[in-house]
JSON list of C-alpha atoms and ligand atoms in Angstrom, two decimals:
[
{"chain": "L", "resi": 190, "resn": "UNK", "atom": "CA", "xyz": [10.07, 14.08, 19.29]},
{"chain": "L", "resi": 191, "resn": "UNK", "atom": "CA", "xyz": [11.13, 10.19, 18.89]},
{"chain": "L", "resi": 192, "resn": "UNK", "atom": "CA", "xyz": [12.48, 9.11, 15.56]},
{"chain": "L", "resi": 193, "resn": "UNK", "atom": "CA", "xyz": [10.14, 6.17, 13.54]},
{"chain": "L", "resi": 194, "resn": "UNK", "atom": "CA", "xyz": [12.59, 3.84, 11.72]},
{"chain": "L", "resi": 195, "resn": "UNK", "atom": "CA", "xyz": [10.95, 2.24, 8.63]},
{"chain": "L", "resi": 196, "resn": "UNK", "atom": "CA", "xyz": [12.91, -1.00, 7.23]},
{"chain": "L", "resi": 197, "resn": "UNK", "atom": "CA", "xyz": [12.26, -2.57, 4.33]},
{"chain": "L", "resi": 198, "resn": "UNK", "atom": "CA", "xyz": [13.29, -6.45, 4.57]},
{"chain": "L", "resi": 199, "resn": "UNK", "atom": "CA", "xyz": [14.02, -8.15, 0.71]},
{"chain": "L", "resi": 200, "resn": "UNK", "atom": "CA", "xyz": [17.53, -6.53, -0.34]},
{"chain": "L", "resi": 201, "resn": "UNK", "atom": "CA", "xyz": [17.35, -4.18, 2.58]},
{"chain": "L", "resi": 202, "resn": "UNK", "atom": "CA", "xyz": [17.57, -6.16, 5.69]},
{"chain": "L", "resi": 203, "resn": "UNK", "atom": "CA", "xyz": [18.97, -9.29, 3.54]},
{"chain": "L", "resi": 204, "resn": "UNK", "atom": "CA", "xyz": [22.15, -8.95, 1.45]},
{"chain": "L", "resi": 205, "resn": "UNK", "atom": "CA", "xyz": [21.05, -9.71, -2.19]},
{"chain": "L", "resi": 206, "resn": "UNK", "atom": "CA", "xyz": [17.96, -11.94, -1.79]},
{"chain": "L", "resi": 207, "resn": "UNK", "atom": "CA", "xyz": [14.52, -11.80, -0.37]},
{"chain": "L", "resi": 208, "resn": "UNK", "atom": "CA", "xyz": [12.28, -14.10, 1.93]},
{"chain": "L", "resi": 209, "resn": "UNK", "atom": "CA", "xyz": [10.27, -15.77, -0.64]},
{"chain": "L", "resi": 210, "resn": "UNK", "atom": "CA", "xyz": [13.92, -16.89, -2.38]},
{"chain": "L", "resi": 211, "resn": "UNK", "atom": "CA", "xyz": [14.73, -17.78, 1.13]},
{"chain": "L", "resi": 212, "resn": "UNK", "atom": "CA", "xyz": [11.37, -20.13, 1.90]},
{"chain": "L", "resi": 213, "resn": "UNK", "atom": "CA", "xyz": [11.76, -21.62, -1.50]},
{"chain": "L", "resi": 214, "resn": "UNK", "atom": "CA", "xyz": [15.10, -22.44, -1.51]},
{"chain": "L", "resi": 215, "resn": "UNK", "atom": "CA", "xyz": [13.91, -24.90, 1.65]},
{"chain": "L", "resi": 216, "resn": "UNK", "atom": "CA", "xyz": [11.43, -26.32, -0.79]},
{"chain": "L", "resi": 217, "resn": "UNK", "atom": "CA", "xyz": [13.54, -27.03, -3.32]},
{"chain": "L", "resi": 218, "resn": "UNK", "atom": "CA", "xyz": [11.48, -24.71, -5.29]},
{"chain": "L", "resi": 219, "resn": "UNK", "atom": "CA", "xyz": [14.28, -22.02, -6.21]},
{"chain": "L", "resi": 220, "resn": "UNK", "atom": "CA", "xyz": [14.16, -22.34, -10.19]},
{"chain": "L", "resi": 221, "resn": "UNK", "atom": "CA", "xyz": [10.17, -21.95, -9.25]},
{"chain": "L", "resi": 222, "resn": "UNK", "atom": "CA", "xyz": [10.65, -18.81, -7.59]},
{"chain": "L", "resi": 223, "resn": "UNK", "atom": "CA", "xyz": [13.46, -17.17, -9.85]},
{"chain": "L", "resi": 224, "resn": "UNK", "atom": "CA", "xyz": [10.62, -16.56, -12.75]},
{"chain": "L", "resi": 225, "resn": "UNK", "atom": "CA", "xyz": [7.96, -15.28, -10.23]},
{"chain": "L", "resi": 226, "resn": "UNK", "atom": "CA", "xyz": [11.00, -12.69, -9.08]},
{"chain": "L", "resi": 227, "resn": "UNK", "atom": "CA", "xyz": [11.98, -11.84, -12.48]},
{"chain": "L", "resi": 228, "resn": "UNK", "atom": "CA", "xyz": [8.26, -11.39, -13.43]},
{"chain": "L", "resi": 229, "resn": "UNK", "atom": "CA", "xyz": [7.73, -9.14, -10.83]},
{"chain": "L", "resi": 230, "resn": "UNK", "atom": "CA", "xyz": [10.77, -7.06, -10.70]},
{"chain": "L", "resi": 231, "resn": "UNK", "atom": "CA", "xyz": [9.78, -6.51, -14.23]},
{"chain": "L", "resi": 232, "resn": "UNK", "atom": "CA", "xyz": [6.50, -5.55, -13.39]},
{"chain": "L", "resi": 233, "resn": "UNK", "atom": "CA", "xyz": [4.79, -8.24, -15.38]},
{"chain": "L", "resi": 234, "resn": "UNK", "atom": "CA", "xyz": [2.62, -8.88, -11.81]},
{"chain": "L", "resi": 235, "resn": "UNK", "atom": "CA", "xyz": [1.31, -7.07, -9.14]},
{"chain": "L", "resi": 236, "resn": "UNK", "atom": "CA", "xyz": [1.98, -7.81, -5.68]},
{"chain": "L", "resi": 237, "resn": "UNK", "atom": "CA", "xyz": [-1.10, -9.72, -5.18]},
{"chain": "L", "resi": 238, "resn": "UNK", "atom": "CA", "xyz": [-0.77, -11.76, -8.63]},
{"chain": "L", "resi": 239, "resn": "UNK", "atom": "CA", "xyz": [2.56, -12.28, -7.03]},
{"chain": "L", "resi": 240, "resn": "UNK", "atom": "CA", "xyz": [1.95, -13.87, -3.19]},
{"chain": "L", "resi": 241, "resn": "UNK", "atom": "CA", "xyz": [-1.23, -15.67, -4.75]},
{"chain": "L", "resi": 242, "resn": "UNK", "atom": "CA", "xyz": [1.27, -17.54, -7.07]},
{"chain": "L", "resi": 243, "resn": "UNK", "atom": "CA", "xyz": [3.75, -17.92, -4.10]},
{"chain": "L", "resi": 244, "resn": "UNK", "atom": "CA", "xyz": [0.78, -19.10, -1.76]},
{"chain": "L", "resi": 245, "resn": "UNK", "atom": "CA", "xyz": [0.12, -21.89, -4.41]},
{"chain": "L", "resi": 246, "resn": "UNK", "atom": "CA", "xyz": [3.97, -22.52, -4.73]},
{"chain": "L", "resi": 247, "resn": "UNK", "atom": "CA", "xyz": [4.52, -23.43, -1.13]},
{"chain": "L", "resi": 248, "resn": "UNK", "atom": "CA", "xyz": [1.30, -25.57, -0.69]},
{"chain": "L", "resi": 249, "resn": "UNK", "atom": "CA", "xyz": [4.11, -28.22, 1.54]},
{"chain": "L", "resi": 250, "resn": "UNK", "atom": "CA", "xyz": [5.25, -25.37, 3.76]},
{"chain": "L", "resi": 251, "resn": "UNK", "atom": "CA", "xyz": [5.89, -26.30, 7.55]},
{"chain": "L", "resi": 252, "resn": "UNK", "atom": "CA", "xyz": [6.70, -23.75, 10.40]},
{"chain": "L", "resi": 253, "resn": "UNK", "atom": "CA", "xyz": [10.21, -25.46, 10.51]},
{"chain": "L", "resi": 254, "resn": "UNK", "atom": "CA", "xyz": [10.89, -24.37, 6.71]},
{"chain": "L", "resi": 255, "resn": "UNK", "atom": "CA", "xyz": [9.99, -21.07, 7.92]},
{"chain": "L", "resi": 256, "resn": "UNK", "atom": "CA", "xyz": [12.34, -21.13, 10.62]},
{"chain": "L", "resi": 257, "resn": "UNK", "atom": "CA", "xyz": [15.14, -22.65, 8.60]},
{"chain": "L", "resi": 258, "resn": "UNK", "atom": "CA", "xyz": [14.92, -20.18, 5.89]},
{"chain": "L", "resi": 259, "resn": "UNK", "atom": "CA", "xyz": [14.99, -17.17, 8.39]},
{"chain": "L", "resi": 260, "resn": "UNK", "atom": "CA", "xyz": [17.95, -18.65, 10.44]},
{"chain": "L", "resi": 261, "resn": "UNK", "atom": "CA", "xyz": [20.07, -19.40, 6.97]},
{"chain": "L", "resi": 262, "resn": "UNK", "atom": "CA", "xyz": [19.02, -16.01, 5.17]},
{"chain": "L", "resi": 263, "resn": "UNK", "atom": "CA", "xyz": [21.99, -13.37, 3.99]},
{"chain": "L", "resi": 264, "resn": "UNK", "atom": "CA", "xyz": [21.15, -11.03, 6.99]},
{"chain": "L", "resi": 265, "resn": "UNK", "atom": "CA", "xyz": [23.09, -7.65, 6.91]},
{"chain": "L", "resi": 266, "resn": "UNK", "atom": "CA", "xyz": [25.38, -7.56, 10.38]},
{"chain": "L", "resi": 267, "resn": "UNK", "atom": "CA", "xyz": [24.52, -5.05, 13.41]},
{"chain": "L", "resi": 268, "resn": "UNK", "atom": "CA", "xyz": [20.45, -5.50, 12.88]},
{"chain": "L", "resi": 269, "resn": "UNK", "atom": "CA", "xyz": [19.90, -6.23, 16.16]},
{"chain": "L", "resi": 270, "resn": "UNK", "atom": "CA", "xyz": [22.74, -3.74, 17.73]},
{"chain": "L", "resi": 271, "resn": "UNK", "atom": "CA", "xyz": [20.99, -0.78, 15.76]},
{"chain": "L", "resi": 272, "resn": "UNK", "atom": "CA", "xyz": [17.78, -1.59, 16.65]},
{"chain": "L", "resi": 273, "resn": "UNK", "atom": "CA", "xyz": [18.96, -1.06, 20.34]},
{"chain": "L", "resi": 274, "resn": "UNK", "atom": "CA", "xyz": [20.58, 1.78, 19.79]},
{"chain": "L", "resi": 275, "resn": "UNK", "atom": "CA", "xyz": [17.02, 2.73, 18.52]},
{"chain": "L", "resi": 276, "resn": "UNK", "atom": "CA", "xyz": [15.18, 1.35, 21.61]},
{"chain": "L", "resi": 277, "resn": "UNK", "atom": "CA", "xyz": [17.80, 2.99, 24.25]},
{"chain": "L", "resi": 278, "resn": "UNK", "atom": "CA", "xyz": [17.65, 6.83, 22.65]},
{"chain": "L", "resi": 279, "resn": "UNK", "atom": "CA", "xyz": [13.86, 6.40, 23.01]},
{"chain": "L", "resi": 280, "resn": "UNK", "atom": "CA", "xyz": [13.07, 6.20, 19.19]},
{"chain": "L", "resi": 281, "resn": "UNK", "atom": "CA", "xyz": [10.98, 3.54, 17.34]},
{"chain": "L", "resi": 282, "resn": "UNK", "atom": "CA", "xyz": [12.05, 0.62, 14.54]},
{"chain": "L", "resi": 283, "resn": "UNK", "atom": "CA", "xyz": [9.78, -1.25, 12.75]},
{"chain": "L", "resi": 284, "resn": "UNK", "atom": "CA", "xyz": [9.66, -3.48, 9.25]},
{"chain": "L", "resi": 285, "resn": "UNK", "atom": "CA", "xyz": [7.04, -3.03, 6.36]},
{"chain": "L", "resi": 286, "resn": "UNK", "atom": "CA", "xyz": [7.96, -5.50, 3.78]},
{"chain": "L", "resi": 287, "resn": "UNK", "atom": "CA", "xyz": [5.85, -6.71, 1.07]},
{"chain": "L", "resi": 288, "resn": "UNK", "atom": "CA", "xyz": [7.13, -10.21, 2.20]},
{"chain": "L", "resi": 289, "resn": "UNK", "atom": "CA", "xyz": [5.00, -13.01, 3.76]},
{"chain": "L", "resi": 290, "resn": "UNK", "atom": "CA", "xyz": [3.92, -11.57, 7.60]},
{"chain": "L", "resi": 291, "resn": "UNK", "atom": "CA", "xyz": [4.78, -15.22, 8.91]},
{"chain": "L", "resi": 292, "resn": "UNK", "atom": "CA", "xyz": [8.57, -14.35, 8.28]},
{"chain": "L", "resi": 293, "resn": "UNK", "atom": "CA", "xyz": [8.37, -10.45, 8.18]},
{"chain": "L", "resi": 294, "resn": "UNK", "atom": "CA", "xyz": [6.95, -11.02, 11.92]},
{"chain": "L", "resi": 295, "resn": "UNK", "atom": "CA", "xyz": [10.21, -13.40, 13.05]},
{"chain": "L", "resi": 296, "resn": "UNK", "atom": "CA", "xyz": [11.84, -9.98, 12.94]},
{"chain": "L", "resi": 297, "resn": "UNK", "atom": "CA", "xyz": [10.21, -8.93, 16.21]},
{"chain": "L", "resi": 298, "resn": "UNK", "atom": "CA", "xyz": [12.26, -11.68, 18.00]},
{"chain": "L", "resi": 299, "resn": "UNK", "atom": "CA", "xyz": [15.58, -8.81, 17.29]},
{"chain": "L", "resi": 300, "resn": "UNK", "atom": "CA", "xyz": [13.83, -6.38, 19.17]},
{"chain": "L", "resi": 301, "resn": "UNK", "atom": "CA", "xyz": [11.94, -4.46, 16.12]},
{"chain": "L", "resi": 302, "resn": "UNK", "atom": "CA", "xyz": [8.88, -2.11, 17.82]},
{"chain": "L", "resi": 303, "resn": "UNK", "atom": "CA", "xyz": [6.34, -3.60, 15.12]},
{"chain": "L", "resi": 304, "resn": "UNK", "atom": "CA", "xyz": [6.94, -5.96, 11.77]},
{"chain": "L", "resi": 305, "resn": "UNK", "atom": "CA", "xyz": [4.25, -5.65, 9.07]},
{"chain": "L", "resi": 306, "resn": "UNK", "atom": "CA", "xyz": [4.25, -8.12, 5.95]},
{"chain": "L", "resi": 307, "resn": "UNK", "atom": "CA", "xyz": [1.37, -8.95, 3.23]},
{"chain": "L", "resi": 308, "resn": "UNK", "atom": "CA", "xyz": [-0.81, -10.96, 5.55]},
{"chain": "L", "resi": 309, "resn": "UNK", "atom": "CA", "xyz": [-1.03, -14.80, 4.64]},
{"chain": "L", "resi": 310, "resn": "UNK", "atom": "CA", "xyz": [-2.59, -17.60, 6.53]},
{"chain": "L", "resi": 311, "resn": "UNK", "atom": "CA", "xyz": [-0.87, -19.30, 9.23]},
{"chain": "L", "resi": 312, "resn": "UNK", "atom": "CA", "xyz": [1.83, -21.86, 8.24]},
{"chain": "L", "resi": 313, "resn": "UNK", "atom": "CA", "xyz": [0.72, -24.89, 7.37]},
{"chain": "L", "resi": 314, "resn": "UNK", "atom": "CA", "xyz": [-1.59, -23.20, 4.79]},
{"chain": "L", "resi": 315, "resn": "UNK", "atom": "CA", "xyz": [-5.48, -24.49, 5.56]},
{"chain": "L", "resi": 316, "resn": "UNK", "atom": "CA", "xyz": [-7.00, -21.20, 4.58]},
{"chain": "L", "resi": 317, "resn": "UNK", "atom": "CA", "xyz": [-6.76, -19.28, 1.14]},
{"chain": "L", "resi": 318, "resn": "UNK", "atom": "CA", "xyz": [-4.20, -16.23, 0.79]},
{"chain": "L", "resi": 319, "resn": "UNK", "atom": "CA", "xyz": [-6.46, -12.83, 1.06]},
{"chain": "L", "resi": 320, "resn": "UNK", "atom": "CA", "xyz": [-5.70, -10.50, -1.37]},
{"chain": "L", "resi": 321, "resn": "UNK", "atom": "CA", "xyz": [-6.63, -7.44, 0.57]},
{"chain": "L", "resi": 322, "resn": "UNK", "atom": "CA", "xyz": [-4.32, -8.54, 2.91]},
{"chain": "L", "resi": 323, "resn": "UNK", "atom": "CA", "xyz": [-1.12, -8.46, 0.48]},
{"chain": "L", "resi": 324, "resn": "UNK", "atom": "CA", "xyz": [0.74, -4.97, 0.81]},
{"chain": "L", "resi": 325, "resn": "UNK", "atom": "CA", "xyz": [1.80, -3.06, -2.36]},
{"chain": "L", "resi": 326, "resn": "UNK", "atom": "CA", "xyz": [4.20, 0.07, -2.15]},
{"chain": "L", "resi": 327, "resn": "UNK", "atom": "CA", "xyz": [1.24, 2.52, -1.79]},
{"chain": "L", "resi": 328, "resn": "UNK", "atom": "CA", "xyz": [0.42, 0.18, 1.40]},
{"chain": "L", "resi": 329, "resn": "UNK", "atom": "CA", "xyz": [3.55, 0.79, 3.17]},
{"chain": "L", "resi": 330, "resn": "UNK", "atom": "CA", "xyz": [2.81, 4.37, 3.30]},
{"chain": "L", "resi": 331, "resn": "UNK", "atom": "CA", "xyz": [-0.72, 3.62, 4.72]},
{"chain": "L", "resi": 332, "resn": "UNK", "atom": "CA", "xyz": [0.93, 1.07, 7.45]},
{"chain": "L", "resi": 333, "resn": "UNK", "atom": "CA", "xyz": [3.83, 3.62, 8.34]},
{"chain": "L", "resi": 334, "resn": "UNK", "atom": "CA", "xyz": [1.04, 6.44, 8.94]},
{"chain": "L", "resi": 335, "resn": "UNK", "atom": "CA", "xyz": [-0.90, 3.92, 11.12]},
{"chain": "L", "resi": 336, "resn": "UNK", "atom": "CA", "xyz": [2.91, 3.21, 12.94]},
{"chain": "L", "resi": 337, "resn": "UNK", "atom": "CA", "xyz": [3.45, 7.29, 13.38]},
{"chain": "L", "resi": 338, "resn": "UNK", "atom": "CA", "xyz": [-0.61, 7.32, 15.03]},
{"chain": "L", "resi": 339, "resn": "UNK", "atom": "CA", "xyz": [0.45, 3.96, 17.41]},
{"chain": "L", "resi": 340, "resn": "UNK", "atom": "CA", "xyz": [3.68, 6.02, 18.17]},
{"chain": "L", "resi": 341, "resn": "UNK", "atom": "CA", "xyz": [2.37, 9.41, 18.61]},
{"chain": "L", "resi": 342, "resn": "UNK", "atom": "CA", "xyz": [4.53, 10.88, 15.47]},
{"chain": "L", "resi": 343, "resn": "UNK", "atom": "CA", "xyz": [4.16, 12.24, 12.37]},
{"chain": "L", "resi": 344, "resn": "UNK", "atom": "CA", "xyz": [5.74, 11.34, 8.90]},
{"chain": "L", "resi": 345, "resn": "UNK", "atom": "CA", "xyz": [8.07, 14.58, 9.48]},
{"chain": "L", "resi": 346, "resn": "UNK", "atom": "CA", "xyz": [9.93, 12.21, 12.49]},
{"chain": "L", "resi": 347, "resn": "UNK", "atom": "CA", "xyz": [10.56, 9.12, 9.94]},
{"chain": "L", "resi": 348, "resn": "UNK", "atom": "CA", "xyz": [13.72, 7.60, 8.73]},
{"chain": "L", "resi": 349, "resn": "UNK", "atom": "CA", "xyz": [12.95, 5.21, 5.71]},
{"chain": "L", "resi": 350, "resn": "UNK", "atom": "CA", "xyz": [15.22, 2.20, 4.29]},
{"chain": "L", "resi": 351, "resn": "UNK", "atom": "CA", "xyz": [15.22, 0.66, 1.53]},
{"chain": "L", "resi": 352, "resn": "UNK", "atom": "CA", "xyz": [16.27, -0.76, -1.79]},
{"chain": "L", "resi": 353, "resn": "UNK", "atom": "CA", "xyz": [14.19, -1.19, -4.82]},
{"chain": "L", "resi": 354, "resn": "UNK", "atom": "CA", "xyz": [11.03, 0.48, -6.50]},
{"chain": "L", "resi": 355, "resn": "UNK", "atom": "CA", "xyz": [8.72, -0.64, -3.87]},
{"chain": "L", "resi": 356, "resn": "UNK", "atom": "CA", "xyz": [10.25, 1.75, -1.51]},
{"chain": "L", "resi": 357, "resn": "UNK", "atom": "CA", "xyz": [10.46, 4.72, -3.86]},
{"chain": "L", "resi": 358, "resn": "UNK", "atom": "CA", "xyz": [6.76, 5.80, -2.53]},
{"chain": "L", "resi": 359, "resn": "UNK", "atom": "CA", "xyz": [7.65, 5.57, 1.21]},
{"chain": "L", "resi": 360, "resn": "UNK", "atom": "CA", "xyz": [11.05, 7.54, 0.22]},
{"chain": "L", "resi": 361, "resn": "UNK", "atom": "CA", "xyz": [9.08, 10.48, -1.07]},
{"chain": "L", "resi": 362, "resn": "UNK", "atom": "CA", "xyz": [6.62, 10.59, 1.62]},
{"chain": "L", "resi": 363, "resn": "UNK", "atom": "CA", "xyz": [9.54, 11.26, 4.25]},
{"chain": "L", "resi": 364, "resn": "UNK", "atom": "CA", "xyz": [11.87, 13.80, 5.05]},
{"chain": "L", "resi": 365, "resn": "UNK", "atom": "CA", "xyz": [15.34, 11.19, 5.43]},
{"chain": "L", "resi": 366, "resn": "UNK", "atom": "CA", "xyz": [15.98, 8.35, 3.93]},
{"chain": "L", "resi": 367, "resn": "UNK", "atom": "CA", "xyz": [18.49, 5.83, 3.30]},
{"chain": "L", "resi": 368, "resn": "UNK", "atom": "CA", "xyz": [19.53, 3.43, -0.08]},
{"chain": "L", "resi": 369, "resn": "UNK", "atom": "CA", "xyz": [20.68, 0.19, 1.39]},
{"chain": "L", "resi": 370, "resn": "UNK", "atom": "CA", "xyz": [22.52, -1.62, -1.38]},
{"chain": "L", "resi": 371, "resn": "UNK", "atom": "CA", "xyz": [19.88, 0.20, -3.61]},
{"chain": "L", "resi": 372, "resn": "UNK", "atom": "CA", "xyz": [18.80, 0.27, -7.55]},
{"chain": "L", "resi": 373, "resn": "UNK", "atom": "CA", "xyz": [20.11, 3.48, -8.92]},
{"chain": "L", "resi": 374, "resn": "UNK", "atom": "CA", "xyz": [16.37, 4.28, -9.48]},
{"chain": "L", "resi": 375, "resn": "UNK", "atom": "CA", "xyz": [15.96, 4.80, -5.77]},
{"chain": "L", "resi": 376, "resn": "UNK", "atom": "CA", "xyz": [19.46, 5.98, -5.27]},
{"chain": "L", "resi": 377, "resn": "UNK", "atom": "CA", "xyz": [18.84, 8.76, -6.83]},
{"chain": "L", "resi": 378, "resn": "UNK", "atom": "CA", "xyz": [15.88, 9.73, -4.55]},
{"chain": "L", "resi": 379, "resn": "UNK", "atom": "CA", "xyz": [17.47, 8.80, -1.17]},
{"chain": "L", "resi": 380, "resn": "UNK", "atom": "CA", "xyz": [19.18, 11.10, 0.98]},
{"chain": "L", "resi": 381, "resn": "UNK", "atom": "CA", "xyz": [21.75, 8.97, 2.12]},
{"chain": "L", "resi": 382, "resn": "UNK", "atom": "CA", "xyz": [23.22, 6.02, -0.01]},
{"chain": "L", "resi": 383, "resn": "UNK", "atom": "CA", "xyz": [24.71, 2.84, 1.51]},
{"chain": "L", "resi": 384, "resn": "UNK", "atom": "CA", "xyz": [26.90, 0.10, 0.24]},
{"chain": "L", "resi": 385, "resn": "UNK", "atom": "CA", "xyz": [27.73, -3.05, 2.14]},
{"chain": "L", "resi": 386, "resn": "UNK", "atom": "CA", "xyz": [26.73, -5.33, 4.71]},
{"chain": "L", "resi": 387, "resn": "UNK", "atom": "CA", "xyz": [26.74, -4.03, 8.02]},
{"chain": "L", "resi": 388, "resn": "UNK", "atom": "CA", "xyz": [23.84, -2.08, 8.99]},
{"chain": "L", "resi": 389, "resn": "UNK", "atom": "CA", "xyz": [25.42, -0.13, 11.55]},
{"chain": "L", "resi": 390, "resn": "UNK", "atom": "CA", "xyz": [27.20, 1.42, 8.79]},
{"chain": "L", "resi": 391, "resn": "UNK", "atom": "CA", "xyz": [24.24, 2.89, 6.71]},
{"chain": "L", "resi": 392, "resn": "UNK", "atom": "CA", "xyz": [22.64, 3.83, 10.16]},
{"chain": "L", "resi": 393, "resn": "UNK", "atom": "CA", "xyz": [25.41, 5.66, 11.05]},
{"chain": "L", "resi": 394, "resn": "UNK", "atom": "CA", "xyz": [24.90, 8.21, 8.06]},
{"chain": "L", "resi": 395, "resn": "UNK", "atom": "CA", "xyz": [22.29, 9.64, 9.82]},
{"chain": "L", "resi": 396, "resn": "UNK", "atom": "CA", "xyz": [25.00, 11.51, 12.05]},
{"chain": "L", "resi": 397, "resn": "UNK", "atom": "CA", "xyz": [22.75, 10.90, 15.34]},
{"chain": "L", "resi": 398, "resn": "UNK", "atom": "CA", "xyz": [24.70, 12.22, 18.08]},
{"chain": "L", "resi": 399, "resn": "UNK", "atom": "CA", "xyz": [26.24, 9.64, 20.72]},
{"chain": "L", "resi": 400, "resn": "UNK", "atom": "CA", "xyz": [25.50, 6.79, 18.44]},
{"chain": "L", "resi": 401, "resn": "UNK", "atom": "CA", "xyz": [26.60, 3.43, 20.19]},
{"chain": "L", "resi": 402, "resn": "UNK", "atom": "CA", "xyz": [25.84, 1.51, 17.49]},
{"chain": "L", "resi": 403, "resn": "UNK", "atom": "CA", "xyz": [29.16, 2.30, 15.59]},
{"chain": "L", "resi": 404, "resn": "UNK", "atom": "CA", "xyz": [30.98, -0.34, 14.70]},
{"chain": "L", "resi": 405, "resn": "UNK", "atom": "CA", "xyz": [34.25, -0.99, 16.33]},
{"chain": "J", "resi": 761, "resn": "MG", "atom": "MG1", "xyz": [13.39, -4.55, -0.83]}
]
């Protein structure tokens, strides 16, 4: 049975930040979107209180801010070379962020099966931001069982990555998981812990045999 390979993005994918840091910072809106991450990490807002504030932050948001702040974002090294190691032994990756899907969805461009973020209008904003579209930590469960049905698996053959709190529901609904530069919250609840910045490092604690992804 193929593997499913669940990545978060913020602090998983990216060393130390997250995509809404990233999309601000081409604003000029960083100070902006400091307090919205602080309020959130402390759990002052929910995930929708938090992308409707975000929404209204980047009212001046062009596709080529998007594409700036996704070229100049603190990427881990090797995404691309594990995710076809992934393709070539016949498994599946995909990314479930609670990020905006217009960046989450770049992702597919490195060769990711299927990228799922909270879902906001296309960039430049003309439409209001849906809040049954925004994804909370519960969600990401729901999307990775609709991943497993499109892939014709089950949550038994799922890997998941991550790095803060939101994950910690994902992590407990898998058999194998893996802290990425991880909160000692989640940490503690991973199977495998990572330090660093080069995926193919944390990937290669799964111990899948004739991994080419190993870096040299
Ligand atoms: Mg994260």
């Amino acid at each position: 049975m193929p593997l499913l390979h669940l990545f978060d993005l913020d602090g998983t994918l990216m060393f130390g930040s997250a995509a809404p840091v990233e999309i601000s910072r081409q604003l000029g809106l960083s100070t902006e979107i400091a307090e919205l991450e602080r309020a959130f990490a402390a759990r002052e807002m929910e995930p929708h209180e938090f992308s409707l504030a975000a929404h209204a932050l980047w009212a001046e948001l062009t596709p080529a801010h998007v594409r700036a702040a996704f070229d100049g974002s603190p990427w881990l090294t090797g995404i691309r070379e594990v995710w076809r190691d992934i393709r070539e032994r016949g498994d599946y990756c995909a990314v479930i962020s609670l990020s905006p899907s217009f960046f989450v969805e770049l992702l597919m461009e490195w060769g990711a099966h299927a990228a799922h973020g909270s879902v906001y209008p296309s960039v430049p904003f003309t439409g209001p931001l849906e809040v049954a579209g925004i994804l909370t930590p519960e969600g990401k469960v729901t999307v990775a069982d609709q991943l497993c049905e499109r892939f014709g698996v089950t949550r038994e053959d799922c890997v998941a990555y991550g790095d803060s709190m939101t994950d910690s529901v994902l992590f407990a609904s898998v058999p194998v998981s893996v802290a990425v530069n991880a909160r000692p919250y989640l940490a503690e609840r991973a199977t495998h812990v990572y330090v660093g910045r080069d995926l193919r490092e944390a990937y290669r604690l799964l111990g899948l045999p004739r991994s080419e992804a190993a870096p040299s």
